[in-house]
Amino acid sequence: MLLVFGERDEAEEVAETLGEWFPGLGVPRVVRETLAGEDDAEDAQWIVVAEGLDGTALVKVEELLERYDGWVETE
């Protein structure tokens, strides 16, 4: 599952929180994705790679997405 956030600090905090809530996962990786805007200025979004979450975890994940204005990337 890929969780996307606009700010690095938010993504890192979500990754740490997921690691605490679901210790079997460890701390998920945070990856920077660079985006090119219309004016060719680079912008970035931050992705938390959360592998191994089951359906029961989705409620807690949704809570974090709402709190930090993130979303799930479905590819």
PDB file of C-alpha atoms in Angstrom:
ATOM      1  CA  MET A   1       0.000   0.000   0.000  1.00  0.00           C
ATOM      2  CA  LEU A   2       1.365   3.418  -0.944  1.00  0.00           C
ATOM      3  CA  LEU A   3       0.365   6.340   1.258  1.00  0.00           C
ATOM      4  CA  VAL A   4       1.072   9.765  -0.229  1.00  0.00           C
ATOM      5  CA  PHE A   5       1.701  13.014   1.659  1.00  0.00           C
ATOM      6  CA  GLY A   6       2.665  16.533   0.660  1.00  0.00           C
ATOM      7  CA  GLU A   7       5.284  17.037   3.359  1.00  0.00           C
ATOM      8  CA  ARG A   8       8.254  14.922   4.368  1.00  0.00           C
ATOM      9  CA  ASP A   9       7.694  15.460   8.104  1.00  0.00           C
ATOM     10  CA  GLU A  10       4.134  14.177   7.789  1.00  0.00           C
ATOM     11  CA  ALA A  11       5.215  11.075   5.878  1.00  0.00           C
ATOM     12  CA  GLU A  12       7.953  10.293   8.396  1.00  0.00           C
ATOM     13  CA  GLU A  13       5.572  10.728  11.321  1.00  0.00           C
ATOM     14  CA  VAL A  14       3.016   8.420   9.687  1.00  0.00           C
ATOM     15  CA  ALA A  15       5.710   5.799   9.018  1.00  0.00           C
ATOM     16  CA  GLU A  16       6.833   5.922  12.656  1.00  0.00           C
ATOM     17  CA  THR A  17       3.238   5.715  13.887  1.00  0.00           C
ATOM     18  CA  LEU A  18       2.507   2.703  11.677  1.00  0.00           C
ATOM     19  CA  GLY A  19       5.648   1.030  13.006  1.00  0.00           C
ATOM     20  CA  GLU A  20       4.406   1.580  16.566  1.00  0.00           C
ATOM     21  CA  TRP A  21       0.842   0.457  15.849  1.00  0.00           C
ATOM     22  CA  PHE A  22       1.900  -2.588  13.811  1.00  0.00           C
ATOM     23  CA  PRO A  23       5.287  -3.738  15.183  1.00  0.00           C
ATOM     24  CA  GLY A  24       5.351  -6.759  12.883  1.00  0.00           C
ATOM     25  CA  LEU A  25       5.785  -4.413   9.920  1.00  0.00           C
ATOM     26  CA  GLY A  26       8.791  -2.569  11.232  1.00  0.00           C
ATOM     27  CA  VAL A  27       8.945   1.090  10.214  1.00  0.00           C
ATOM     28  CA  PRO A  28       7.754   1.528   6.601  1.00  0.00           C
ATOM     29  CA  ARG A  29      10.079   3.207   4.084  1.00  0.00           C
ATOM     30  CA  VAL A  30       9.557   6.852   3.133  1.00  0.00           C
ATOM     31  CA  VAL A  31      10.333   7.642  -0.506  1.00  0.00           C
ATOM     32  CA  ARG A  32      10.513  11.025  -2.253  1.00  0.00           C
ATOM     33  CA  GLU A  33       8.760  11.263  -5.614  1.00  0.00           C
ATOM     34  CA  THR A  34       9.733  14.277  -7.713  1.00  0.00           C
ATOM     35  CA  LEU A  35       7.051  15.920  -9.824  1.00  0.00           C
ATOM     36  CA  ALA A  36       7.526  18.455 -12.605  1.00  0.00           C
ATOM     37  CA  GLY A  37       5.069  21.330 -12.553  1.00  0.00           C
ATOM     38  CA  GLU A  38       3.750  23.411 -15.417  1.00  0.00           C
ATOM     39  CA  ASP A  39       6.489  25.990 -14.877  1.00  0.00           C
ATOM     40  CA  ASP A  40       9.158  23.253 -14.848  1.00  0.00           C
ATOM     41  CA  ALA A  41       9.805  23.881 -11.163  1.00  0.00           C
ATOM     42  CA  GLU A  42      10.339  20.652  -9.314  1.00  0.00           C
ATOM     43  CA  ASP A  43       7.921  19.681  -6.625  1.00  0.00           C
ATOM     44  CA  ALA A  44       7.807  16.521  -4.551  1.00  0.00           C
ATOM     45  CA  GLN A  45       5.419  14.289  -2.734  1.00  0.00           C
ATOM     46  CA  TRP A  46       6.372  11.800  -0.058  1.00  0.00           C
ATOM     47  CA  ILE A  47       5.313   8.168  -0.168  1.00  0.00           C
ATOM     48  CA  VAL A  48       5.108   5.771   2.761  1.00  0.00           C
ATOM     49  CA  VAL A  49       5.517   2.208   1.486  1.00  0.00           C
ATOM     50  CA  ALA A  50       3.382   0.188   3.920  1.00  0.00           C
ATOM     51  CA  GLU A  51       3.566  -3.471   2.943  1.00  0.00           C
ATOM     52  CA  GLY A  52       1.799  -6.235   4.819  1.00  0.00           C
ATOM     53  CA  LEU A  53      -1.166  -4.306   6.216  1.00  0.00           C
ATOM     54  CA  ASP A  54      -4.374  -6.308   6.427  1.00  0.00           C
ATOM     55  CA  GLY A  55      -7.990  -5.193   6.197  1.00  0.00           C
ATOM     56  CA  THR A  56      -8.290  -4.535   9.924  1.00  0.00           C
ATOM     57  CA  ALA A  57      -5.468  -2.000   9.681  1.00  0.00           C
ATOM     58  CA  LEU A  58      -7.305   0.108   7.099  1.00  0.00           C
ATOM     59  CA  VAL A  59      -9.416   1.911   9.703  1.00  0.00           C
ATOM     60  CA  LYS A  60      -6.289   3.151  11.481  1.00  0.00           C
ATOM     61  CA  VAL A  61      -4.608   4.000   8.166  1.00  0.00           C
ATOM     62  CA  GLU A  62      -7.651   6.062   7.147  1.00  0.00           C
ATOM     63  CA  GLU A  63      -7.374   7.933  10.447  1.00  0.00           C
ATOM     64  CA  LEU A  64      -3.756   8.877   9.660  1.00  0.00           C
ATOM     65  CA  LEU A  65      -4.597   9.841   6.080  1.00  0.00           C
ATOM     66  CA  GLU A  66      -7.304  12.184   7.311  1.00  0.00           C
ATOM     67  CA  ARG A  67      -5.127  13.675  10.062  1.00  0.00           C
ATOM     68  CA  TYR A  68      -2.209  14.403   7.697  1.00  0.00           C
ATOM     69  CA  ASP A  69      -4.124  15.150   4.470  1.00  0.00           C
ATOM     70  CA  GLY A  70      -2.751  12.090   2.715  1.00  0.00           C
ATOM     71  CA  TRP A  71      -4.214   9.621   0.267  1.00  0.00           C
ATOM     72  CA  VAL A  72      -3.725   6.067  -0.974  1.00  0.00           C
ATOM     73  CA  GLU A  73      -2.059   5.682  -4.375  1.00  0.00           C
ATOM     74  CA  THR A  74      -3.568   2.816  -6.331  1.00  0.00           C
ATOM     75  CA  GLU A  75      -0.900   2.863  -9.064  1.00  0.00           C
TER      76      GLU A  75
END
